Structure formats: structure tokens, C-alpha cells
Coordinates of C-alpha atoms in Angstrom, one line a residue:
Chain A
M1 CA -2.1 -28.2 54.2
T2 CA -4.2 -25.9 56.3
G3 CA -8.0 -25.7 55.7
L4 CA -7.9 -22.2 54.1
A5 CA -5.1 -23.1 51.8
L6 CA -7.0 -26.3 50.8
L7 CA -10.2 -24.2 50.2
Y8 CA -8.5 -21.6 48.1
S9 CA -6.5 -24.1 46.0
G10 CA -9.6 -26.3 45.6
V11 CA -11.7 -23.3 44.5
F12 CA -8.9 -22.2 42.1
V13 CA -8.6 -25.6 40.5
A14 CA -12.4 -26.1 40.2
F15 CA -12.9 -22.7 38.8
W16 CA -10.2 -23.0 36.1
A17 CA -11.3 -26.5 35.3
C18 CA -14.8 -25.2 34.5
M19 CA -13.3 -22.3 32.4
L20 CA -11.1 -24.7 30.5
V21 CA -13.9 -27.1 29.7
V22 CA -16.2 -24.4 28.4
E23 CA -13.8 -21.9 26.8
A24 CA -11.2 -24.3 25.4
P25 CA -12.8 -24.6 21.9
A26 CA -12.8 -20.8 21.7
W27 CA -9.2 -20.5 22.8
V28 CA -8.0 -23.2 20.5
T29 CA -9.5 -21.8 17.4
G30 CA -8.9 -18.2 18.3
R31 CA -12.4 -17.3 17.4
Q32 CA -13.7 -15.7 20.5
F33 CA -13.7 -12.2 19.2
Q34 CA -14.0 -12.6 15.5
F35 CA -17.8 -12.2 15.7
L36 CA -17.3 -8.8 17.1
F37 CA -15.3 -7.7 14.2
S38 CA -17.0 -9.9 11.6
R39 CA -17.9 -6.8 9.5
S40 CA -14.2 -6.1 8.8
F41 CA -13.2 -9.7 8.8
C42 CA -13.4 -10.2 5.1
P43 CA -12.7 -13.7 3.9
P44 CA -10.7 -13.7 0.7
P45 CA -12.9 -13.7 -2.3
T46 CA -13.3 -17.2 -3.7
H47 CA -14.9 -18.5 -6.9
S48 CA -17.3 -20.5 -4.9
L49 CA -20.8 -19.1 -4.7
L50 CA -21.7 -21.5 -1.9
D51 CA -22.9 -19.9 1.4
K52 CA -20.3 -18.6 3.8
Q53 CA -20.7 -19.6 7.4
R54 CA -21.5 -17.1 10.0
L55 CA -18.9 -16.6 12.6
G56 CA -20.1 -16.9 16.2
S57 CA -23.7 -17.6 17.1
G58 CA -25.3 -14.2 17.7
W59 CA -26.2 -13.4 21.3
W60 CA -24.6 -16.3 23.2
E61 CA -21.0 -15.5 22.5
P62 CA -20.7 -12.3 24.5
V63 CA -23.0 -13.5 27.2
R64 CA -21.3 -16.8 27.8
S65 CA -18.3 -15.8 29.8
P66 CA -20.0 -13.6 32.4
F67 CA -22.8 -16.1 32.7
L68 CA -20.4 -18.9 33.5
Q69 CA -18.5 -16.6 35.8
G70 CA -21.8 -15.9 37.7
I71 CA -22.5 -19.7 37.9
C72 CA -19.0 -20.4 39.3
Y73 CA -19.4 -17.6 41.9
T74 CA -22.7 -19.1 43.0
I75 CA -21.4 -22.6 43.2
F76 CA -18.2 -21.8 45.1
D77 CA -19.9 -19.3 47.5
L78 CA -18.0 -16.3 46.2
G79 CA -21.1 -14.2 45.8
F80 CA -19.7 -11.6 48.1
R81 CA -17.3 -10.5 45.4
F82 CA -20.2 -9.0 43.4
D83 CA -20.8 -5.9 45.4
V84 CA -22.4 -2.9 43.7
A85 CA -22.4 -0.5 46.8
W86 CA -18.7 -1.1 47.3
F87 CA -18.0 -0.4 43.7
L88 CA -20.0 2.9 43.7
T89 CA -18.4 4.2 46.9
E90 CA -14.9 3.1 46.2
T91 CA -14.6 4.4 42.7
S92 CA -13.5 8.0 42.6
P93 CA -15.9 10.7 41.3
F94 CA -13.1 11.8 39.1
M95 CA -13.4 8.5 37.1
W96 CA -17.1 9.2 36.5
S97 CA -16.5 12.8 35.5
N98 CA -13.7 12.0 33.1
L99 CA -15.7 9.1 31.6
G100 CA -18.5 11.6 31.0
I101 CA -16.2 14.0 29.3
G102 CA -14.7 11.3 27.2
L103 CA -18.1 9.9 26.2
A104 CA -19.4 13.3 25.3
I105 CA -16.8 14.0 22.8
S106 CA -16.2 10.4 21.5
L107 CA -19.8 9.4 21.0
S108 CA -20.5 12.7 19.3
V109 CA -17.6 12.2 17.0
V110 CA -18.7 8.7 16.2
G111 CA -22.1 10.0 15.3
A112 CA -20.7 12.8 13.2
A113 CA -18.3 10.5 11.4
W114 CA -21.0 7.9 10.7
G115 CA -23.3 10.6 9.2
I116 CA -20.5 12.1 7.2
Y117 CA -19.5 8.9 5.6
I118 CA -23.0 7.9 4.8
T119 CA -23.8 11.2 3.1
G120 CA -20.3 11.7 1.6
S121 CA -20.2 8.4 -0.3
S122 CA -23.6 9.1 -1.8
I123 CA -22.6 12.6 -2.8
I124 CA -19.5 11.3 -4.5
G125 CA -21.4 8.6 -6.4
G126 CA -24.3 10.9 -7.4
G127 CA -21.9 13.7 -8.3
V128 CA -20.3 11.7 -11.1
K129 CA -23.3 11.9 -13.4
A130 CA -24.8 15.1 -11.9
P131 CA -21.9 17.3 -11.0
R132 CA -24.2 20.2 -10.0
I133 CA -25.1 18.5 -6.7
K134 CA -21.6 18.6 -5.3
T135 CA -21.6 22.1 -3.7
K136 CA -25.2 22.2 -2.6
N137 CA -25.1 18.9 -0.7
L138 CA -22.2 20.0 1.4
V139 CA -24.9 21.5 3.6
S140 CA -25.8 18.0 4.8
I141 CA -22.1 17.4 5.7
I142 CA -22.2 20.7 7.7
F143 CA -25.2 19.5 9.6
C144 CA -23.4 16.3 10.6
E145 CA -20.3 18.3 11.5
A146 CA -22.4 20.5 13.8
V147 CA -23.1 17.4 15.9
A148 CA -19.4 16.9 16.6
I149 CA -19.2 20.6 17.5
Y150 CA -22.0 20.2 20.1
G151 CA -20.0 17.3 21.5
I152 CA -16.8 19.3 21.9
I153 CA -18.5 22.3 23.4
M154 CA -20.2 20.1 26.0
A155 CA -16.9 18.3 26.7
I156 CA -15.2 21.6 27.4
V157 CA -18.1 22.9 29.5
I158 CA -18.2 19.7 31.6
S159 CA -14.5 19.5 32.0
N160 CA -14.4 23.0 33.4
M161 CA -16.5 21.8 36.3
A162 CA -14.0 19.3 37.5
E163 CA -12.1 20.7 40.6
P164 CA -9.7 18.8 42.8
F165 CA -10.6 17.7 46.3
S166 CA -8.4 16.3 49.0
A167 CA -10.5 13.6 50.7
T168 CA -9.9 9.9 50.1
D169 CA -12.5 7.9 51.9
P170 CA -16.2 7.9 51.0
Q171 CA -17.3 9.8 54.2
A172 CA -14.9 12.6 53.7
I173 CA -15.5 13.0 50.0
G174 CA -19.1 14.0 50.7
H175 CA -22.3 13.9 48.7
R176 CA -21.6 17.0 46.6
N177 CA -18.6 15.4 45.0
Y178 CA -20.3 12.2 44.3
H179 CA -23.3 14.1 42.9
A180 CA -20.9 16.1 40.7
G181 CA -19.2 12.9 39.4
Y182 CA -22.4 11.2 38.6
S183 CA -23.9 14.3 37.0
M184 CA -21.0 14.8 34.7
F185 CA -21.1 11.2 33.7
G186 CA -24.8 11.4 33.0
A187 CA -24.5 14.6 31.1
G188 CA -21.7 13.2 29.0
L189 CA -23.7 10.1 28.2
T190 CA -26.8 12.2 27.4
V191 CA -25.0 14.5 24.9
G192 CA -22.9 11.7 23.5
L193 CA -25.7 9.3 22.8
S194 CA -28.1 11.9 21.5
N195 CA -25.5 13.2 19.1
L196 CA -24.6 9.7 18.0
F197 CA -28.2 9.1 16.8
C198 CA -28.6 12.6 15.5
G199 CA -25.5 12.2 13.4
V200 CA -26.6 8.9 12.0
C201 CA -30.1 10.3 11.2
V202 CA -28.8 13.4 9.4
G203 CA -26.4 11.2 7.5
I204 CA -29.0 8.8 6.2
V205 CA -31.4 11.6 5.3
G206 CA -28.5 13.5 3.7
S207 CA -27.7 10.5 1.5
G208 CA -31.3 10.3 0.3
A209 CA -31.2 14.1 -0.3
A210 CA -28.1 13.8 -2.5
L211 CA -29.4 11.0 -4.6
A212 CA -32.8 12.6 -5.0
D213 CA -31.2 15.9 -5.9
A214 CA -29.2 14.2 -8.6
Q215 CA -32.5 13.0 -10.2
N216 CA -34.7 16.1 -9.6
P217 CA -33.2 19.4 -8.3
S218 CA -36.5 20.6 -6.8
L219 CA -36.4 17.8 -4.2
F220 CA -33.4 19.0 -2.3
V221 CA -34.9 21.9 -0.4
K222 CA -37.8 19.7 0.8
I223 CA -35.6 17.0 2.1
L224 CA -33.4 19.6 3.8
I225 CA -36.3 20.4 6.0
V226 CA -36.3 16.8 7.2
E227 CA -32.6 17.1 8.0
I228 CA -33.2 20.3 10.0
F229 CA -35.7 18.4 12.2
G230 CA -33.2 15.6 12.5
S231 CA -30.4 17.9 13.7
A232 CA -32.7 19.5 16.3
I233 CA -32.6 16.3 18.3
G234 CA -28.8 16.7 18.9
L235 CA -29.6 20.1 20.2
F236 CA -32.1 18.6 22.7
G237 CA -29.3 16.4 24.1
V238 CA -27.1 19.5 24.6
I239 CA -29.9 21.4 26.4
V240 CA -30.6 18.4 28.8
A241 CA -26.9 17.9 29.5
I242 CA -26.5 21.6 30.4
L243 CA -29.4 21.3 32.8
Q244 CA -27.9 18.1 34.3
T245 CA -24.6 19.9 35.1
S246 CA -26.1 23.2 36.2
R247 CA -25.8 22.5 39.9
V248 CA -22.5 20.7 39.8
K249 CA -20.0 21.8 42.5
M250 CA -16.9 19.8 43.0
G251 CA -14.2 20.5 45.6
D252 CA -13.5 20.6 49.3
Chain B
M1 CA -30.8 -2.3 16.8
L2 CA -28.1 -0.9 14.6
E3 CA -28.3 -3.8 12.1
G4 CA -30.2 -2.3 9.3
A5 CA -28.9 -1.8 5.8
E6 CA -28.9 2.0 6.0
F7 CA -26.2 2.1 8.7
Y8 CA -23.5 0.0 7.0
F9 CA -24.3 -0.1 3.3
N10 CA -22.5 3.1 2.4
V11 CA -19.2 2.0 3.8
D12 CA -18.5 -0.3 1.0
H13 CA -21.2 0.4 -1.6
G14 CA -22.3 4.0 -1.3
Y15 CA -20.3 5.4 -4.2
L16 CA -21.4 2.6 -6.5
E17 CA -25.0 3.0 -5.6
G18 CA -24.8 6.8 -6.3
L19 CA -23.1 6.0 -9.6
V20 CA -25.7 3.5 -10.7
R21 CA -28.5 5.8 -9.9
G22 CA -26.8 8.5 -12.0
C23 CA -26.6 5.9 -14.9
K24 CA -30.2 5.0 -14.5
A25 CA -31.2 8.7 -14.8
S26 CA -29.6 8.7 -18.3
L27 CA -31.7 5.9 -19.7
L28 CA -33.8 6.9 -22.7
T29 CA -37.0 8.8 -21.9
Q30 CA -40.3 8.7 -23.6
Q31 CA -39.4 11.8 -25.6
D32 CA -36.2 10.0 -26.9
Y33 CA -38.3 7.0 -28.0
I34 CA -40.8 9.3 -29.8
N35 CA -37.8 10.9 -31.6
L36 CA -36.4 7.6 -32.6
V37 CA -39.7 6.3 -33.9
Q38 CA -39.9 9.2 -36.3
C39 CA -36.5 8.5 -37.8
E40 CA -36.3 7.5 -41.4
T41 CA -32.9 5.8 -41.7
L42 CA -30.4 4.3 -39.4
E43 CA -28.2 7.4 -39.8
D44 CA -31.0 9.4 -38.2
V45 CA -31.1 7.0 -35.4
K46 CA -27.4 7.5 -34.9
I47 CA -27.8 11.2 -34.9
H48 CA -30.6 11.1 -32.3
L49 CA -28.6 8.7 -30.1
Q50 CA -25.8 11.3 -30.1
T51 CA -27.9 13.6 -28.0
T52 CA -28.6 11.0 -25.4
D53 CA -26.1 9.5 -22.9
Y54 CA -24.9 7.2 -25.7
G55 CA -23.0 10.0 -27.3
N56 CA -20.6 9.2 -30.1
F57 CA -20.5 5.5 -29.5
L58 CA -21.0 4.8 -33.2
A59 CA -18.4 7.3 -34.4
N60 CA -15.9 4.8 -35.5
Q61 CA -18.2 2.6 -37.4
T62 CA -17.7 2.3 -41.1
N63 CA -20.7 2.8 -43.5
P64 CA -23.1 1.2 -44.0
L65 CA -24.6 1.2 -40.5
T66 CA -26.4 -2.1 -39.7
V67 CA -28.6 -3.0 -36.8
S68 CA -26.1 -5.6 -35.6
K69 CA -23.3 -3.0 -35.4
I70 CA -25.6 -0.8 -33.2
D71 CA -26.4 -3.8 -31.0
T72 CA -22.8 -4.8 -30.6
E73 CA -21.7 -1.2 -29.7
M74 CA -24.5 -0.8 -27.2
R75 CA -23.6 -4.1 -25.6
K76 CA -20.0 -3.1 -25.4
K77 CA -21.0 0.1 -23.6
L78 CA -23.1 -1.8 -21.1
C79 CA -20.2 -4.2 -20.6
R80 CA -17.8 -1.3 -19.9
E81 CA -20.1 0.2 -17.3
F82 CA -20.8 -3.2 -15.7
E83 CA -17.0 -4.0 -15.5
Y84 CA -16.5 -0.6 -13.9
F85 CA -19.0 -1.4 -11.2
R86 CA -17.7 -4.9 -10.8
N87 CA -14.0 -3.8 -10.5
H88 CA -14.9 -1.2 -7.8
S89 CA -17.1 -3.5 -5.8
L90 CA -16.3 -5.2 -2.5
E91 CA -17.7 -8.4 -1.0
P92 CA -20.6 -9.3 -0.8
L93 CA -21.5 -7.0 -3.8
S94 CA -18.8 -8.7 -6.0
T95 CA -20.4 -12.1 -5.3
F96 CA -23.7 -10.5 -6.4
F97 CA -22.1 -9.3 -9.6
T98 CA -20.7 -12.8 -10.2
Y99 CA -24.2 -14.3 -9.8
M100 CA -25.5 -11.7 -12.3
T101 CA -22.9 -12.7 -14.9
C102 CA -23.6 -16.4 -14.5
S103 CA -26.7 -16.3 -16.6
Y104 CA -24.8 -14.8 -19.5
M105 CA -22.0 -17.4 -19.0
I106 CA -24.5 -20.2 -19.2
D107 CA -25.8 -18.8 -22.5
N108 CA -22.3 -18.5 -23.8
V109 CA -21.4 -22.0 -22.9
I110 CA -24.5 -23.4 -24.6
L111 CA -23.8 -21.2 -27.7
L112 CA -20.3 -22.5 -27.9
M113 CA -21.4 -26.1 -27.6
N114 CA -24.1 -25.7 -30.2
G115 CA -21.5 -24.2 -32.5
A116 CA -19.2 -27.1 -31.9
L117 CA -22.0 -29.5 -32.7
Q118 CA -22.6 -27.7 -36.0
K119 CA -18.9 -27.8 -36.7
K120 CA -18.5 -24.0 -36.8
S121 CA -15.2 -22.4 -35.9
V122 CA -14.7 -21.2 -32.4
K123 CA -13.7 -17.7 -33.5
E124 CA -17.0 -17.2 -35.3
I125 CA -19.0 -18.1 -32.2
L126 CA -16.9 -16.1 -29.8
V127 CA -17.9 -12.9 -31.7
K128 CA -21.6 -13.8 -31.0
C129 CA -21.0 -14.4 -27.3
H130 CA -22.4 -12.0 -24.8
P131 CA -19.5 -9.9 -23.4
L132 CA -20.9 -9.9 -19.9
G133 CA -20.5 -13.6 -19.8
R134 CA -16.9 -13.8 -20.8
F135 CA -14.6 -16.1 -18.9
T136 CA -11.1 -17.3 -19.7
E137 CA -11.9 -20.9 -20.4
M138 CA -14.4 -20.1 -23.1
E139 CA -12.3 -21.3 -26.0
A140 CA -11.9 -24.8 -24.5
V141 CA -15.6 -25.5 -24.3
N142 CA -15.9 -27.1 -27.7
I143 CA -13.6 -30.0 -26.9
A144 CA -16.1 -31.5 -24.4
E145 CA -18.2 -34.5 -25.4
T146 CA -20.3 -35.2 -22.2
P147 CA -21.4 -33.0 -19.4
S148 CA -19.0 -34.6 -16.9
D149 CA -16.2 -34.0 -19.4
L150 CA -17.3 -30.4 -19.7
F151 CA -17.3 -29.9 -16.0
N152 CA -14.1 -31.7 -15.1
A153 CA -12.0 -30.3 -17.9
V154 CA -13.3 -26.8 -18.5
L155 CA -15.7 -25.4 -16.0
V156 CA -14.5 -26.6 -12.7
E157 CA -12.6 -23.4 -12.1
T158 CA -15.2 -21.0 -13.1
A159 CA -18.2 -19.6 -11.2
L160 CA -20.5 -22.2 -12.9
A161 CA -19.0 -25.1 -11.0
P162 CA -21.6 -25.4 -8.2
F163 CA -24.4 -25.5 -10.7
F164 CA -23.4 -28.8 -12.3
Q165 CA -24.6 -31.0 -9.4
D166 CA -27.8 -32.1 -11.2
C167 CA -26.4 -32.1 -14.7
M168 CA -23.7 -34.7 -14.4
S169 CA -24.7 -37.5 -16.7
E170 CA -22.8 -39.5 -19.3
N171 CA -25.2 -38.7 -22.2
T172 CA -23.4 -37.3 -25.1
L173 CA -24.3 -33.8 -25.9
D174 CA -26.7 -33.6 -28.8
E175 CA -29.3 -30.9 -29.6
L176 CA -31.9 -32.0 -27.2
N177 CA -29.5 -32.7 -24.4
I178 CA -27.8 -29.3 -24.8
E179 CA -31.1 -27.6 -24.2
L180 CA -31.8 -29.8 -21.2
L181 CA -28.4 -28.9 -19.9
R182 CA -29.1 -25.2 -20.3
N183 CA -32.3 -25.4 -18.4
K184 CA -30.9 -27.5 -15.6
L185 CA -27.9 -25.2 -15.2
Y186 CA -30.2 -22.2 -15.2
K187 CA -32.4 -23.8 -12.6
S188 CA -29.5 -24.5 -10.2
Y189 CA -28.1 -21.0 -10.8
L190 CA -31.4 -19.3 -10.1
E191 CA -32.0 -21.2 -6.9
A192 CA -28.5 -20.5 -5.7
F193 CA -28.9 -16.8 -6.5
Y194 CA -32.3 -16.7 -4.7
K195 CA -30.7 -18.4 -1.6
F196 CA -27.9 -15.9 -1.7
C197 CA -30.3 -12.9 -1.7
K198 CA -32.5 -14.5 0.9
N199 CA -29.6 -15.1 3.2
H200 CA -28.3 -11.6 2.8
G201 CA -31.6 -10.5 4.2
D202 CA -32.6 -6.9 4.8
V203 CA -33.7 -4.7 1.9
T204 CA -31.8 -6.7 -0.7
A205 CA -33.9 -9.7 0.0
E206 CA -37.1 -7.7 0.0
I207 CA -36.3 -6.3 -3.4
M208 CA -34.5 -9.2 -5.1
C209 CA -36.5 -12.1 -4.0
P210 CA -39.8 -11.1 -5.7
I211 CA -37.8 -10.3 -8.9
L212 CA -36.1 -13.7 -8.8
E213 CA -39.4 -15.5 -8.0
F214 CA -41.0 -13.9 -11.0
E215 CA -38.0 -14.9 -13.1
A216 CA -38.4 -18.5 -11.9
D217 CA -42.1 -18.6 -12.7
R218 CA -41.6 -16.9 -16.0
R219 CA -39.0 -19.6 -16.9
A220 CA -41.5 -22.3 -15.9
F221 CA -44.2 -20.8 -18.1
I222 CA -41.9 -20.4 -21.1
I223 CA -40.5 -23.9 -20.8
T224 CA -44.0 -25.2 -20.7
L225 CA -45.0 -23.2 -23.7
N226 CA -42.0 -24.3 -25.7
S227 CA -42.5 -27.9 -24.8
F228 CA -46.0 -28.2 -26.3
G229 CA -45.7 -30.5 -29.3
T230 CA -42.1 -31.7 -28.6
E231 CA -41.2 -35.2 -27.3
L232 CA -40.2 -33.8 -23.8
S233 CA -41.9 -36.0 -21.3
K234 CA -43.9 -34.5 -18.4
D235 CA -41.5 -35.8 -15.7
D236 CA -38.5 -34.4 -17.6
R237 CA -40.3 -31.1 -17.9
E238 CA -40.9 -30.9 -14.2
T239 CA -37.2 -31.4 -13.4
L240 CA -36.5 -28.3 -15.4
Y241 CA -38.7 -25.9 -13.5
P242 CA -36.8 -23.7 -10.9
T243 CA -38.4 -24.1 -7.5
C244 CA -37.7 -20.7 -6.0
G245 CA -40.9 -19.1 -7.4
K246 CA -44.5 -18.6 -6.3
L247 CA -45.6 -21.6 -8.4
Y248 CA -43.7 -24.1 -6.2
P249 CA -44.9 -26.7 -5.4
E250 CA -48.5 -27.0 -6.5
G251 CA -48.4 -24.7 -9.5
L252 CA -45.4 -26.5 -10.9
R253 CA -47.0 -29.9 -10.6
L254 CA -50.1 -28.6 -12.4
L255 CA -48.0 -26.9 -15.0
A256 CA -46.1 -30.1 -15.7
Q257 CA -49.5 -31.7 -16.6
A258 CA -50.6 -28.9 -18.9
E259 CA -51.0 -29.8 -22.5
D260 CA -52.0 -26.5 -24.2
F261 CA -52.1 -22.8 -23.6
E262 CA -55.6 -22.9 -22.1
Q263 CA -54.6 -25.3 -19.4
M264 CA -51.5 -23.1 -18.7
R265 CA -53.8 -20.1 -18.4
R266 CA -56.0 -22.0 -15.9
V267 CA -52.9 -22.7 -13.8
A268 CA -51.9 -19.1 -13.8
D269 CA -55.5 -18.0 -12.8
H270 CA -54.8 -19.5 -9.4
Y271 CA -52.2 -16.8 -8.7
G272 CA -53.3 -13.2 -8.2
V273 CA -50.1 -11.9 -9.8
Y274 CA -50.2 -13.9 -13.0
K275 CA -53.9 -13.8 -13.7
P276 CA -53.9 -10.2 -15.0
L277 CA -50.8 -11.0 -17.0
F278 CA -52.4 -13.8 -18.9
E279 CA -55.6 -11.8 -19.4
A280 CA -53.5 -9.1 -21.1
V281 CA -52.2 -11.6 -23.7
G282 CA -54.0 -10.8 -26.9
D283 CA -55.1 -13.7 -29.2
G284 CA -53.5 -14.4 -32.5
S285 CA -51.6 -11.8 -34.4
G286 CA -53.2 -8.6 -33.0
G287 CA -52.3 -8.2 -29.4
K288 CA -49.3 -8.8 -27.1
T289 CA -47.6 -12.2 -26.8
L290 CA -46.8 -13.8 -23.5
E291 CA -43.2 -12.8 -23.7
D292 CA -44.1 -9.1 -24.2
V293 CA -46.4 -9.3 -21.1
F294 CA -43.6 -10.8 -19.1
Y295 CA -41.1 -8.2 -20.2
E296 CA -43.5 -5.4 -19.2
R297 CA -43.9 -6.9 -15.8
E298 CA -40.2 -7.3 -15.4
V299 CA -39.6 -3.7 -16.4
Q300 CA -42.3 -2.6 -13.8
M301 CA -40.5 -4.5 -11.0
N302 CA -37.1 -3.3 -12.0
V303 CA -38.2 0.3 -12.0
L304 CA -39.8 -0.1 -8.5
A305 CA -36.4 -1.4 -7.2
F306 CA -35.1 2.2 -7.4
N307 CA -37.6 3.4 -4.9
R308 CA -35.6 2.0 -2.0
Q309 CA -32.1 2.9 -1.0
F310 CA -29.2 0.8 0.4
H311 CA -29.6 -2.5 -1.4
Y312 CA -28.0 -4.4 -4.3
G313 CA -31.1 -4.7 -6.3
V314 CA -30.4 -1.4 -8.0
F315 CA -27.4 -2.9 -9.9
Y316 CA -29.5 -5.9 -11.1
A317 CA -32.4 -3.6 -12.0
Y318 CA -30.2 -1.2 -13.9
T319 CA -28.6 -3.9 -16.0
K320 CA -32.0 -5.4 -16.9
L321 CA -33.5 -2.0 -17.7
K322 CA -30.5 -1.2 -19.9
E323 CA -30.9 -4.6 -21.7
Q324 CA -34.6 -3.8 -22.2
E325 CA -33.6 -0.4 -23.6
M326 CA -31.2 -2.1 -26.0
R327 CA -33.9 -4.5 -27.1
N328 CA -36.2 -1.5 -27.7
I329 CA -33.6 0.4 -29.8
V330 CA -32.9 -2.8 -31.8
W331 CA -36.6 -3.3 -32.4
I332 CA -37.1 0.3 -33.6
A333 CA -33.9 0.1 -35.7
E334 CA -35.1 -3.2 -37.3
C335 CA -38.5 -1.7 -38.1
I336 CA -36.8 1.3 -39.7
S337 CA -34.2 -0.6 -41.7
Q338 CA -36.8 -3.1 -43.0
R339 CA -39.3 -0.3 -43.7
H340 CA -42.0 -2.3 -41.8
R341 CA -43.3 0.4 -39.5
T342 CA -46.7 -1.0 -38.5
K343 CA -45.5 -2.5 -35.2
I344 CA -42.8 0.0 -34.5
N345 CA -44.6 1.2 -31.4
S346 CA -44.5 -2.1 -29.6
Y347 CA -41.3 -1.3 -27.7
I348 CA -41.7 -1.3 -23.9
P349 CA -41.2 2.2 -22.4
I350 CA -39.2 2.5 -19.2
V351 CA -40.9 5.0 -17.0

């Protein structure tokens, strides 16, 4: 065999031998990803009150594969494959802009959903013995929903800035288009993450408000003020995102 | 970062927490207790209880009304609420509920075995059993002669199975051994419950672990108090103390050597939490007994459990507070029915 063929086949065999040795236990038992979903992986209820084992071991499981990949690249002199500059110039600005739009709406919706279920289940529980809280506490749900509305508004605003351009190589695409792509991604991330945490915050406070209202009606208005401050932080995210995309200009 | 209880608790348990807080709000208030204390007969008590959350629970009772009927109906109501919570719960809350019922199951098993020893019929004893501790193999408990018999034949399928590790001996079950069995089972159970709460972590551990530590220490003190003057040896006594409390290990060792109340008080003086409790114990017939003081402290801790959200302690605390309320109503009803009203005000109010 020629030298190159030998090199590549040797690297291939060595690499996969390493992978096999380290990852085989995970592959055999099928437990690589169960730790990620362990919250929904409900073992069937047993009569035994002995402790149930924790699946996966915390931080090592998700870090293991990339870490070993990195070690293999270093050992087999394949470091050239890890190239950030190539990545940033070869990926299209459209990918970044669409990721930004997607993150804007999806993270906002996750935040709104999280907040709504936290508040909603408390309202339902508290409403059994104190039915008067049902209507008043829908205000908390509305605050959470507002977060999703911020997300969709920003997603529409950002998506309106995406214009087609005809260049294909990095030199011809030009700095304006790259700037536009990265700005839209950043804006989407900004509004998405701030709405995520805003939704969660309003949800937790709203849950407390519902349960406190069930015990003592005068508490509701005071706790609502806390919720208003909580929902202001989502608005901050929207403002910053608008500022980020204010100079965006995509196109030829 | 997103690991705290407040993010995930409401997915599975939000509705039940809201419901149990609503139930807690309908416990009897100070005003209700004042009204009950002023009643002259049990019929008045029934009328006053109709205005509270109890409603018409005594409506189907035939005359004459007795205290034991009131007690049984209240217990049935608590059991209905508890079963509702339990049926709607998901893991790990349902394991928590199972742990809560284990203490009643242990009491029921011991009651049945004592009844078998005294040759009473099973049906008679089943009526006296606590409804929260009901399990399907209850009727078969009286056939067992030794603890290992009891375990292998009857209890191996129930939730009490893991607690039999230390109790497997071939001694036949007579009066003394049944009490020892009860205490050993309870010790294993309490330690397992404590470990469960601790492993769960988060707010549940912060609330439940102090409550269970107090329960363990209270158990140690009561066992010591009850063993003065009996032929229980000091080493035997030490094996009965639960080790998940504040007294472990030095306090328990000292307590095992104690021979009278004063020595027990001196052991408690080492601990900042228990010193004021023992100081509040009145002497002789005038003041409070040690049990009263312990009940007050338990009520205090259970009421504080409701100050935090997103933990399982509210269910435990609600059940214990409801039981205390039942004890209060029974105390007041007994004082009224026996026309002995001097100590009618020594119920423990739940604020």
C-alpha cells in the first residue's frame, strides 16, 4: 500500500479503536443519553423504598466524547481540522440570521410556556378550595403570555431584515452581509434568552401570588407589583435586540 | 443553574401543592376552638363543627353521639383527603406518601399482633386500626409466631419489607418482644425516610430533615422515659434509638445511661433546641407534660413548613397538623362529655 493509504487507514483504525474502548459500555447498555432525559425517564413505581440509582454521572457524560475527540485529534496530528476562522467565513450569513429568528421565537415560547405551567398548576390547585382566585390570577398568565408576544414580534422584525444576495465566496459577500447575519443572530439570542428567564420569573412569582391570594385576598395586588418588575426585564431584551438590528443592511 | 425546585416542582406536583394549601387554610382557627370550648354537650360540638370545613360529616350517625364516633368520622375524612392526594401523585411524591403511611402501618401491625396474643378476633382489631395504614395483608398478620415468620409470610410484599433487616430473630413474639419489634421497625423506617428526604435534596430536605431529626430525638426521649423502672437493659435501650437526629452519637450514648428524669434533662441541656423544651415542662400535676411540650414543638415546625413553596414537606405537615386538630377536638369532646372542664383549655392551638 502507498504511504498515504497506510497513514489514513492506520489513523482510521486507531481512532475507532479508541472510540470503541471508551464508548463501548455506553453503546452496549444504551445509556448515553438517558441522563439528559432523566427527568422524564420515570422508572416504574416499585414497592421498594430503597434508593434509586442516579443515571449518568453529572458533568462527565456530555463532556466525555468531545474531550476524547480532542485528544485523538492531538495524538494523530489532525489539529488542522479544528478551524474557527474557516467555520465563520464558510458558513453563510443566512444560517446565522435564520438561527437568530428561530431562537427569538423558540426561546421566548419556552419561557412563556414554563411560566404558564408553573402559575397555571398553582392556580388550579389553589382554586379548588378558594374559587374566587380563578379569574383574578389570570393576570399572571397574561404577563407570561406577553413574553411570547415579544418573541414573535422580534422574530417578525428580524426576519424582515433578511434580503437575498448573490455572492458565494467570503470576499464577495462583504462585511455588511456578515455583520447583518451576526447581528440578527445576536439579537435573536438576546431577546430569546431574556424572555426565557423573564417567563420563568413571572411564572414562579405568579404561582406564589395565586397561593397567597387563596389564603389572604389582600396580598394579591402587592405580589402583582413584583410580577410587573419581573416582566420589565423581558422588555429590556426587546429594546436591546432592536438596537442590535437597527443598522442591519443585507443584500448586494 | 436551572436545577432548583421552583423550576420543575409544578410539573408534577403543582396542583396537589395548591390543593393541600387550600386544605390547610380550612383547619380550625382560634375562634373555632373558643366556640367549641363553650359547648355544653356533644350535640353542640356537632353543630359547631358543621360551620367549619367538616360540614355534615356526622349527619349519618345514630344517637347517642360518642367521642369515639366523632374520632372515627374525622379519621375517615382525613383518610379520604390523603387517599385523594396519594392517588393523584407522581413519583417521587408517591414514594413520599408511602413513607408517610409506613408509620401507621407499623402501628397497625403491632396492634394486630397484640390482639392475636390476647386471643381477640381479627375483625374486632381491624376496626381499631388506623385507616391510613391499611394494607391488603393485614388480616394475615395474626398467624405469625416469630418475626422472621411474620416477614416471610406476610410482610415481604408490603412497603415495610426493607425495615425488617434488624428485627429478624427467632424469638417468639410475646409482650416485651412486640414492643421491641415496634421500636426497631420504627427506627429503621425513620432512618430510611430521613435518607430519602436528604437524597432528594433541595427545599424538601431543608424542611423535612429538621422535622425528622426532631421526631428521632423525641422518640429517643420517650423511649428513655418509658423504660425507667422496666427490665429493659441499657444496651437494648440504645439499639432502639433512631440515629438520624441531633442527639446522635454522644447524646444517645448519654441518654442510654440515664436513670431518671433529672439525668435525661441534663442530657437535653447540652442541646440548644431541647433545653427550653425541658425547662417548659411543669412539675407534677400542674404544668405541661413532656409529651405536651413535644407536641407544641412539632406543631410549630409543621406550621413553619408552609412558609416555603415547592417542597413535599407541606403534605407531611398538613397530615400532622390535621392529626393534632383531631387530638384537640377529641380532648375537648372528652372534657365536655365527662363534665370535667378544668383542663379543657390544654389543647394545642394551630396558628
